Amino acid sequence: MQRHNYPNIEVLSNSFADYAQSILTTALKKRETVSLVVPGGNTPRFYLSALAQKPLPWNRIAVTLSDERWVESTSDDSNENLVKTHLLNHLPGKAHFIGLKTKHNTPDAALTEIDQRLKTIPQPFTLTVLGLGEDGHIASLFPGLEYHEASLKTTEHHCIAVHPPIAPTLRISLSLETLANSEQIALVVTGKTKRRLLDKLENQADPTIPLVWLLQRVGMLVTVFEMD
């Protein structure tokens, strides 16, 4: 991991926006369209708002989510709603957005349709941005659940349905293999507990932690933007 520490969320967000702009701009010089994967959660609203201010040709950038709660896209708990509110609705041009929520009652029933949607996005993903949970989860890949065994292997779907044992809502998540199929990966980490987890994992990789699964799978340095 290549870790960068920042004093506050404003400085972190601006630095992330500069980084993402550079990655996307460089890729756009080589191909007509590029792709950006973003997470949900509380922190993205800050750095996505900063990214929205960057002069990028958004009509050539496909945007999708790392994961989604199985709620209506207008819900306050929806990652799609968050991305629209803090990024897409502020762009001068229209980006090609691919949401993960469908009209199906469960994420299990939606896998085939979501696969078809994701096939419209340039892959490998140009830039995948992830958050980190205090338990080491990324996207909606949590430690200790049976589906992780399947997500470590080649699967027929880009996504997996997630039934968290504690969280109140079902979720859909890009599989570990799909997340790893990225040219660049950025991790945004806020809070002392999460930063201590990074310190621990740098000293000794814990095979039960989803972030470790990803780090061991990818062939590039993961860029970390972090603050207390």
Backbone as a ProteinNet text record, in pm:
[ID]
protein_1_A
[PRIMARY]
MQRHNYPNIEVLSNSFADYAQSILTTALKKRETVSLVVPGGNTPRFYLSALAQKPLPWNRIAVTLSDERWVESTSDDSNENLVKTHLLNHLPGKAHFIGLKTKHNTPDAALTEIDQRLKTIPQPFTLTVLGLGEDGHIASLFPGLEYHEASLKTTEHHCIAVHPPIAPTLRISLSLETLANSEQIALVVTGKTKRRLLDKLENQADPTIPLVWLLQRVGMLVTVFEMD
[TERTIARY]
83.6	0	87.4	42.9	110.1	20.5	58.6	-29.5	3.1	-103.9	-90.8	-181.8	-123.8	-197.5	-231.9	-354	-401.3	-455.4	-446.8	-488.5	-639.2	-712.8	-858.4	-923.8	-1056.5	-1130.2	-1124.2	-1112.5	-1106.6	-978.2	-867.1	-739.2	-736.1	-786.3	-792.6	-877	-994	-1085.6	-1025	-959.3	-898.3	-782.6	-705.5	-595.4	-648.4	-753.9	-814.1	-866.2	-932.6	-989.2	-879.5	-767.1	-653.5	-601.9	-591.2	-543.6	-637	-766.3	-863.3	-866	-859.6	-856.7	-735.7	-621	-499.5	-511.1	-562.2	-577.6	-671.9	-786.7	-887.5	-841.2	-776.9	-729.4	-623.4	-531.5	-427.3	-488	-585.8	-649.8	-728.6	-790.3	-870.3	-784.5	-656.7	-567	-541.3	-569.9	-541.4	-665.6	-784.5	-906.4	-1024.1	-1129.2	-1244.5	-1323.1	-1341.1	-1418	-1340.3	-1365.1	-1300.1	-1406.7	-1365	-1463.2	-1416.1	-1512.7	-1487.3	-1584.5	-1531.2	-1613.1	-1601	-1713.9	-1711.9	-1794.9	-1763.2	-1835.4	-1946	-2020.8	-2114.9	-2052.9	-2137.7	-2088.1	-2093.7	-2035.2	-2040.6	-1931.1	-1811.2	-1697.6	-1704.2	-1755.8	-1754	-1823.4	-1919.6	-1989.7	-1894.6	-1786.5	-1689.5	-1599.4	-1539	-1443.4	-1511	-1635	-1707.5	-1748.6	-1784.1	-1817.4	-1696	-1578.5	-1455.4	-1425.8	-1448.3	-1424	-1518.8	-1640.6	-1739.9	-1695.6	-1604	-1557.4	-1446.8	-1397.5	-1287.4	-1338	-1267.8	-1310.2	-1274.4	-1359.4	-1339.4	-1448.6	-1419.6	-1522.9	-1611.2	-1705.5	-1783.2	-1866.5	-1895.1	-1969.6	-1887.5	-1759.8	-1672	-1632.6	-1697.2	-1664.5	-1786.3	-1771.8	-1878.2	-1856.7	-1963.3	-1955.3	-2046.8	-1994.8	-2078.9	-2038.4	-2102.5	-2085.5	-2011.6	-1939.3	-1874.3	-1975.7	-2083.3	-2186.4	-2310.1	-2417.9	-2543.9	-2632	-2700.2	-2803.6	-2928.3	-3003.3	-3121.4	-3240.8	-3231.7	-3336.6	-3367	-3476.5	-3510.8	-3400.6	-3379.1	-3269.6	-3292.3	-3413.5	-3441.8	-3419.8	-3390.2	-3371.6	-3243.6	-3245.8	-3124.9	-3014.7	-3051.6	-2953.8	-2895.6	-2943.5	-2900.6	-2767.1	-2673.2	-2546.1	-2565.6	-2660	-2690.7	-2737	-2822.4	-2871.7	-2756.2	-2663.8	-2548.9	-2463.1	-2435.8	-2349.9	-2417.8	-2547.9	-2619.7	-2619.6	-2641.1	-2651.2	-2519.3	-2409.2	-2280.6	-2186.4	-2220.6	-2135.2	-2214.8	-2299.8	-2363.2	-2448.6	-2521.5	-2611.3	-2537.5	-2406.7	-2328.5	-2237.3	-2247.8	-2157.8	-2211.3	-2123	-2166.8	-2210.1	-2153.3	-2191.3	-2249	-2318.1	-2384.5	-2292.6	-2260	-2181	-2272.2	-2213.6	-2287.7	-2288.7	-2399.9	-2408.3	-2479.7	-2421.9	-2480.7	-2506.4	-2632.9	-2668.4	-2676.5	-2673.6	-2678.7	-2816.2	-2901.8	-3034.5	-3128	-3204.4	-3304.6	-3441.9	-3542.6	-3678.7	-3704.1	-3606.3	-3623	-3640	-3707.9	-3732.1	-3605.6	-3514.6	-3390.8	-3271.1	-3152.9	-3033.4	-2999.1	-3035	-3007.4	-3074	-3196.7	-3272.6	-3224.3	-3142	-3101.6	-2965.1	-2894.8	-2755.3	-2737.2	-2824.1	-2809.3	-2828.7	-2930.2	-2954.1	-2838.4	-2786.5	-2674.8	-2551.1	-2530.3	-2419.9	-2430	-2550.6	-2571.5	-2541.3	-2579.2	-2549.5	-2398.6	-2330.8	-2187.7	-2106.3	-2162.1	-2092.4	-2082.1	-2160.4	-2154.2	-2043	-1973.5	-1868.5	-1731.5	-1640.9	-1505.8	-1437	-1386.9	-1312.1	-1183.7	-1074.2	-1062.6	-1108.3	-1160.9	-1200.9	-1078.4	-1096.1	-984.5	-942.1	-1040.4	-1012.7	-1124.9	-1088.3	-1183.8	-1150.9	-1250.6	-1234.6	-1313.3	-1250.2	-1313.9	-1298.6	-1394.3	-1381.4	-1336.8	-1325.1	-1283.3	-1364.7	-1423.2	-1494.6	-1398.8	-1443.5	-1358.1	-1325.5	-1409.6	-1383.1	-1300.4	-1258.5	-1176.6	-1254.9	-1387.4	-1465.1	-1445.7	-1455.8	-1451.4	-1574.7	-1627.3	-1756	-1852.5	-1924.3	-2004.9	-1950	-1818.9	-1751.6	-1706.1	-1778.8	-1753.5	-1673.8	-1602.9	-1530.7	-1624.8	-1581.1	-1647.8	-1776.5	-1809.6	-1932.8	-1900.6	-1989.1	-1962.4	-1938.5	-2006.4	-1994.8	-1854.9	-1773.3	-1637.8	-1557.7	-1583.5	-1511.7	-1539.5	-1665.6	-1701	-1642.2	-1639.1	-1591.4	-1441.4	-1370.8	-1227.6	-1197.2	-1294.4	-1274.7	-1345	-1318.9	-1387.9	-1535.8	-1622.6	-1766	-1828	-1951.1	-2017.8	-2075.1	-2077.7	-2135.1	-2028.8	-2050.6	-1964.2	-1993.3	-2113.8	-2158.4	-2196.7	-2206.7	-2261.1	-2367.6	-2469.5	-2572.6	-2520	-2544.7	-2490.4	-2604.2	-2597.8	-2696.4	-2622.8	-2592.5	-2513.9	-2586.7	-2515.1	-2579.7	-2626.7	-2568.7	-2603.3	-2678.1	-2630	-2692.1	-2837.5	-2925.3	-3068.9	-3113.8	-3032.6	-3076.6	-2986.6	-3047.8	-2970.8	-2884.7	-2781.1	-2690.7	-2647	-2597.6	-2530.6	-2389.4	-2291.5	-2153	-2079.5	-1994.1	-1901.3	-1819.3	-1794.5	-1717.6	-1571.8	-1500.3	-1358.6	-1283.4	-1315	-1249.5	-1277.2	-1400.9	-1437.1	-1367.3	-1363.3	-1293.8	-1145.4	-1087.8	-944.9	-913.7	-1014.7	-995.6	-997.1	-900.7	-892	-749.3	-736.6	-603.2	-542	-626.8	-582.1	-687.5	-641.4	-732.3	-691.5	-789.6	-767.7	-852.9	-797.7	-866.6	-873.1	-993	-1009.4	-1046.7	-962.8	-976.5	-977.9	-1082.7	-1092	-1118.3	-1052.3	-1072.6	-953.6	-924.5	-807	-817.4	-938.2	-954.3	-917.2	-964.2	-934.8	-786.8	-729.2	-587	-499.9	-541.1	-467.3	-477.1	-593.2	-608.3	-510.4	-495.7	-398.4	-256.5	-222.7	-90.4	-68.3	-169.4	-160.1	-143.1	-221.3	-216.2	-85.2	-24.9	105.5	212.9	198.6	296.2	271.6	143.3	109.8	-25.5	-26.4	-150.8	-240.2	-363.5	-461.6	-550.1	-544.8	-619.7	-770.3	-818.7	-964	-1021.3	-935.5	-978	-996.7	-1115.6	-1141.3	-1041.5	-996.3	-897.5	-771.9	-732.2	-613.7	-635.8	-755.9	-785.9	-759	-803.3	-785.1	-637.9	-569.3	-428.7	-344.3	-377.5	-301.4	-336.2	-446.8	-492.7	-445.4	-427.1	-394.8	-243.8	-205	-63	-7.8	-86.8	-38.4	-44.5	26	16.4	-121.2	-184.3	-310.6	-278.7	-333.8	-310.1	-410.7	-360.3	-446.4	-449.1	-569	-590.8	-649.3	-578.7	-623.8	-610.6	-692	-688.7	-756.2	-721.7	-788.8	-927.9
-119.6	0	125	224.2	354	451.2	480.2	553	701.7	783.2	928.6	978.7	1050.7	1098.8	1246.9	1283.8	1421.2	1475.1	1608.3	1666.6	1678.1	1686.5	1701.4	1653.6	1646.3	1588.4	1677.4	1807.8	1897	1875.5	1867.8	1846.6	1708.4	1608.3	1473.2	1471	1533.2	1530.8	1597.6	1710.6	1780.8	1700.7	1636.7	1553.8	1433.6	1371.6	1259.3	1303.4	1418.1	1466.1	1491.1	1546.3	1566.5	1432.6	1337.1	1202.8	1137.3	1138.1	1074.1	1142.9	1275.2	1348.6	1307.5	1294.5	1255.9	1115.5	1021.6	883.2	878.1	942.6	937.5	1010.9	1126.4	1204.2	1127.6	1066	986.8	871.9	804.6	691.8	737.7	855.3	906.5	943.8	963.2	989.1	862.3	747.2	619.1	551	587.2	520.5	616.8	581.6	670.9	682.3	571.6	574.2	506	551.5	493.9	466.5	402.1	362.6	396.8	430.3	470.2	396.5	326.1	256.2	331.1	363.7	439.2	367.8	391.6	325.9	413.3	356.2	434.1	466	506.8	540.7	689.8	732.2	872.9	957.5	905.3	984.3	1022.1	936.6	971.4	1102	1144.2	1267.8	1386.7	1380.2	1489.7	1484.1	1368.5	1364.8	1353.7	1302.1	1302.6	1444.6	1524.1	1664.7	1739.3	1708.2	1770.5	1724.3	1596.2	1543.3	1604.8	1635.2	1693.4	1829.5	1895.2	2027	2019.6	1900	1885.6	1887.6	1958.6	1968.3	1842	1743	1616.6	1596.6	1525.2	1494.2	1379.6	1412	1309.9	1223.9	1274.3	1192.4	1073.8	1071.6	959.9	874	899.2	826.5	748.9	618.5	533.5	519.1	540.9	536.8	427.4	346.3	247.6	238.6	146.2	134.2	6.2	12	-109.3	-203.3	-146.2	-226.1	-140.8	-205.1	-133.4	-205.7	-128.2	-184.3	-208.8	-314.2	-348.1	-266.5	-136.1	-40.5	42	116	201.9	305.1	339.5	431.2	572.6	601.6	732.6	733	617.4	605.8	675.4	727.7	787.4	683.5	556.2	448.7	399.2	454.4	408.7	470.7	387.9	439.3	513.3	465.2	534.7	677	692.6	824.8	913.9	858	934.8	983.8	895.1	931.5	1035.1	1021.3	1120.8	1256.3	1255	1379.5	1455.3	1383.7	1450.3	1451.9	1377.5	1378.1	1403.1	1310.1	1312.9	1436.3	1480	1594.9	1727.2	1726	1850.2	1856.7	1758.5	1754.3	1837.7	1906.9	1984.5	1895.2	1775.2	1678.2	1554.8	1475.2	1356.9	1236.2	1181	1058.4	938.8	830.8	705.7	632.6	643.8	581.5	447.6	347.4	214.4	178.2	179.8	142.3	-8.3	-53.9	-197.1	-243.2	-151.1	-189	-212	-321.4	-352.6	-359.4	-396.6	-409.2	-545.2	-632.5	-763.9	-750.6	-847	-843.4	-868.4	-945.6	-978.1	-961.5	-938	-928.6	-1061.3	-1171.9	-1302.8	-1315.5	-1264.1	-1274.9	-1176.7	-1080.3	-972.6	-993.4	-1099.3	-1114.5	-1111.4	-1179.4	-1184.7	-1047.2	-974.1	-840	-746	-754.1	-667.7	-701.2	-828.9	-868.9	-801.5	-799.1	-736.8	-587.5	-522.5	-380.1	-355.9	-437.3	-416.2	-444.2	-521.4	-548.3	-423.7	-318.9	-194	-101.9	-143	-60.4	-110.4	-19.1	-62.3	-134.8	-253.9	-330.8	-382.1	-386.2	-357.8	-215.3	-197.6	-64.7	25.9	149	243.3	278	308.8	342.5	288.9	210.9	161.6	224.6	287.9	353.8	274.9	246.1	167.9	236.1	211.1	247.1	124.9	140.9	30.7	33.3	-81	-90.7	-120	-95.8	-122.4	-270.4	-356.3	-500.3	-544.9	-447.7	-480	-512.1	-487.6	-519.1	-411.7	-453.3	-363.8	-391.3	-286.3	-299.2	-362.6	-468.7	-542.4	-683.4	-694.8	-821.3	-818.4	-890.2	-890.3	-1014.1	-1004.9	-1122.9	-1231.9	-1355.2	-1465.8	-1516.7	-1478	-1527.2	-1625.7	-1720.9	-1831.9	-1786.9	-1678.5	-1641.1	-1595.1	-1563.2	-1519.5	-1628.7	-1751.8	-1860.3	-1859.3	-1836.9	-1831.1	-1707.2	-1596	-1471.3	-1474	-1565.5	-1577.2	-1649.6	-1719.7	-1801.1	-1736.8	-1789.6	-1743.4	-1779.3	-1682.4	-1707	-1660.7	-1702.4	-1665.3	-1524.4	-1463.8	-1330.8	-1229.6	-1103.2	-994.8	-958	-988.6	-950.4	-1073	-1052.2	-1155.4	-1092.9	-1171.2	-1128.2	-1148	-1049.2	-1051.1	-1047.5	-1137.5	-1143.4	-1123.1	-999.1	-974.6	-1027.1	-1089.4	-1143.3	-1036.3	-916.2	-809.5	-695.6	-651.4	-538.5	-569.5	-469.3	-493.7	-515.6	-479.2	-489.6	-582.3	-647.5	-727.1	-633.7	-687.4	-605.9	-681.1	-603.2	-658.6	-600.8	-680	-632.8	-684.2	-600.8	-652.3	-762.1	-869	-979.9	-938.4	-1015.8	-988	-989.7	-1085	-1095.3	-972	-923.2	-805.6	-681.3	-663.6	-549.2	-551.1	-669.3	-681.7	-652.9	-661	-635.7	-485.1	-417.1	-271.1	-229.7	-121.5	-71.2	3.1	74.6	146.9	129	114.8	102.3	203.4	279.6	375.1	335.1	352.5	321.1	448.4	486.6	605.7	560.6	596.5	545.7	662.8	672.8	778.9	718.8	772.7	725.1	645.7	663.4	599.8	448.3	395	249.6	185	243.6	188.2	204.5	316.4	337.8	240.7	211	111.1	-26.4	-55	-181.3	-188	-78.2	-74.6	-98.9	-34.4	-55.1	-203.3	-265.1	-406.8	-494.9	-465	-548.2	-530.7	-412.1	-392.2	-477.8	-496.5	-577	-726.4	-763.4	-904.8	-918.1	-976.1	-993.8	-1095.3	-1056	-1143.3	-1204	-1334.5	-1396.6	-1395.9	-1349.4	-1342.3	-1207.5	-1113.7	-976.6	-957.5	-913.7	-894.6	-802.8	-696.6	-609.5	-688.2	-779.3	-861.2	-948.4	-1002.8	-1084.4	-1004.9	-877.3	-793.5	-760.6	-720.9	-683	-798.4	-918.8	-1035.1	-1074.7	-1023	-1062.4	-966.7	-839.8	-740.2	-728	-680.4	-670.6	-530.2	-436.4	-299.2	-247.6	-137.7	-72.9	-8.8	-28.7	37.4	170.8	278.8	412.6	441	478.8	500.2	648.4	702.6	838.8	824.5	875.9	849.2	970.7	970.7	1074.9	1021.5	1083.5	1049.1	1110.7
0	0	0	-71.7	-72.6	3.6	128.2	219.4	224.3	221	228.6	340	435.3	551.7	535.6	574.5	558.4	690.3	709.6	837.9	855.3	744.3	754.5	625.5	628.3	515.7	391.9	410.4	294	214.7	284.7	217.1	153.3	225.5	169.4	42.3	48.1	-66.1	-188.1	-167.5	-280.3	-339.8	-253.5	-302.4	-379.2	-326.6	-398	-534.3	-538.4	-664.6	-767.8	-723.7	-814.7	-866.9	-776.3	-813	-913.9	-884.9	-974.3	-1110	-1110.1	-1236.3	-1319.6	-1256.1	-1327.8	-1386.8	-1307.5	-1354.6	-1474.3	-1462	-1567.7	-1693.1	-1675.2	-1789.6	-1868.3	-1797.4	-1863.6	-1942.7	-1882.6	-1951.1	-2073.3	-2065.1	-2176.5	-2297.4	-2277	-2389.4	-2470.9	-2410.4	-2474.8	-2529.2	-2475	-2519.3	-2513.5	-2582.9	-2595.5	-2466.3	-2394.3	-2270	-2158.5	-2035.8	-1918.2	-1812.8	-1703.2	-1602.2	-1461.6	-1378	-1239.6	-1148.7	-1049.8	-950.4	-818.4	-756.7	-631.6	-525.2	-397.7	-289.1	-232.2	-138.4	-59.8	75.4	169.6	302.5	328.2	439.3	478.4	414.2	406.4	359.1	211.5	122.3	-20.8	-55.8	24.7	-11.1	-16.6	59.4	59.1	-64.5	-88.8	-200.4	-335.9	-341	-468.4	-506.2	-407.4	-434.2	-487.9	-434.1	-484.7	-626.7	-653	-787.6	-889.5	-848	-938.8	-992.3	-922.3	-965	-1070.3	-1096.1	-1190.5	-1334.9	-1423.8	-1564.2	-1642.4	-1632.3	-1702.9	-1807.3	-1915.9	-2016.2	-1965.8	-1879.9	-1810	-1904.4	-2023.5	-2120	-2170.9	-2137.7	-2176.4	-2056.5	-1943.6	-1820.2	-1772.1	-1760.9	-1706.8	-1556.7	-1481.1	-1334.9	-1281.7	-1192.4	-1124.5	-978.5	-905.9	-761.5	-725.3	-614.9	-564.4	-501.1	-448.6	-383.3	-361.8	-322.6	-303.5	-202.6	-120.7	-33.7	-117.5	-84.7	-164.2	-116.4	-141.1	-107	-231.2	-228.4	-341.5	-364.6	-489.4	-523.6	-471.5	-424.4	-365.4	-214.4	-156.6	-12.1	32.4	154.3	210.7	230.5	234.7	252.3	119.7	8.7	-123.6	-163.3	-204.5	-255.8	-387.9	-468.9	-594	-565.5	-467.3	-429.7	-384.4	-307.6	-260.2	-376.9	-471.2	-584.5	-673.6	-691.9	-771.4	-701.6	-570.2	-494.1	-489.3	-474.8	-451	-570.8	-676.2	-795.2	-922.2	-958.9	-1091.2	-1114.1	-1012.7	-1029.7	-1044	-1023.4	-1029.8	-1152.3	-1238.2	-1353.2	-1469	-1541.3	-1657.7	-1773	-1780.6	-1883.1	-1818.2	-1894.9	-1840.3	-1847.3	-1731.3	-1726.6	-1750.8	-1797	-1816.1	-1682.2	-1608.2	-1476	-1484.1	-1419.4	-1415.3	-1270.1	-1230.1	-1094.2	-1078.9	-954.6	-926.5	-879.2	-840	-791.2	-909.4	-902.3	-1004.6	-939.1	-1018	-965	-900.1	-904.6	-843.3	-691.4	-633.3	-488.8	-407.5	-462.8	-391.6	-484.8	-428.8	-513.6	-580.4	-516.9	-577.1	-714.2	-723.9	-848.8	-955.1	-914.5	-1005.7	-1069.6	-1033.1	-1075.4	-1226.4	-1299.3	-1445.1	-1507.5	-1461.4	-1516.7	-1484.8	-1363.6	-1326.4	-1408.7	-1434.4	-1522.2	-1658.1	-1713.7	-1844.3	-1838.9	-1731.4	-1716	-1711	-1632	-1612	-1737.6	-1828.5	-1954.2	-2041.7	-2009.3	-2085.7	-2035.8	-1930.7	-1871.5	-1915.7	-1955.4	-1991.5	-1875.6	-1904.3	-1805	-1867.7	-1791.4	-1648.9	-1615.4	-1493.9	-1450.3	-1447.9	-1492	-1491.8	-1349.6	-1265.9	-1126	-1038.6	-939.5	-840.7	-706.5	-646.7	-517.4	-413.4	-302.1	-196.9	-62	25.1	164.6	243.1	372.8	459.6	587.5	622.6	748.9	863.3	984.6	1100.3	1114.2	1054	1055.1	934.8	852.9	736.6	611.6	613.4	492.8	386.2	261.7	146.7	62.1	-4.2	-73.2	26.9	-12.1	86	103.4	97.5	125.9	271.2	355.3	499	540.6	653.6	699.8	751.1	733.4	800.4	740.8	618.3	557.4	445.8	426.2	334.5	191	148.6	8.3	-28	71.5	40.2	-28.8	6.3	-59	-209.2	-244.2	-386.5	-452.9	-379.2	-439.9	-465.3	-402.4	-426.1	-556.1	-607.3	-726.9	-846.5	-963	-1082.6	-1071.5	-1090.8	-1085.3	-1216.2	-1237.9	-1362	-1356.2	-1238.4	-1222.7	-1178.5	-1219.1	-1173.2	-1028.3	-983.7	-850.2	-769.1	-638.7	-551.8	-462.8	-430.8	-337.1	-195.6	-111.3	24.3	125.4	222.1	329.8	461.9	497.5	618.8	742.5	835.1	954.3	1051.1	1041.3	1135.3	1066.4	950.5	879.7	845.3	851.9	834	690.3	592.8	453.8	373.2	274.3	179.5	94.9	35.5	-44.9	-169.7	-264.3	-381.9	-381.2	-418.2	-417.2	-539.6	-595.8	-694.9	-628	-700	-644.3	-627.3	-549.9	-529.8	-662.3	-745.6	-876.5	-961.8	-958.4	-1037.5	-985	-853	-794.6	-830.6	-828.8	-858.4	-1004.8	-1090	-1232.5	-1259.1	-1199.5	-1205.5	-1237	-1312.9	-1345	-1226.9	-1152.8	-1033.7	-924.8	-801	-687.1	-581.4	-533.1	-425	-305.6	-187.9	-63.3	19.3	63.2	145.6	286.1	382.9	519.5	616.8	697.6	797.3	934.8	1035.5	1172.2	1224	1352.8	1412.9	1414.1	1435.7	1441.9	1309.2	1200.1	1067.8	1033	1073.9	1045.1	1124.4	1247.8	1325.7	1260.6	1200.6	1129	1012	938.7	828.3	879.5	992.1	1051.2	1081.2	1139.8	1176.6	1053.1	949.1	828.9	753.1	764.3	700.5	767.2	897.9	971.6	955.2	949.8	935.2	866.3	747.7	672.2	742.5	768.4	833.3	725	704.1	594.4	612.1	727.3	748	706.1	668.7	639.7	489.2	445.1	301.6	231.4	298.4	234.3	198.1	283.9	257.2	134.4	121.1	2.1	-125	-123.5	-241.9	-263.9	-157	-169.3	-222.5	-182	-226.9	-370.1	-418.7	-552.2	-661.4	-627.3	-729.7	-747	-866	-897.2	-891.3	-834.2	-828.1	-684.4	-659.5	-530	-515.7	-402.6	-373.2	-306.3	-360.8	-306.7	-196.3	-78.4	37.8	73.9	85.7	134.6	274.6	375.9	512.5	604	707.7	810.2	935.3	1049.2	1174.7	1175.7
[MASK]
++++++++++++++++++++++++++++++++++++++++++++++++++++++++++++++++++++++++++++++++++++++++++++++++++++++++++++++++++++++++++++++++++++++++++++++++++++++++++++++++++++++++++++++++++++++++++++++++++++++++++++++++++++++++++++++++++++

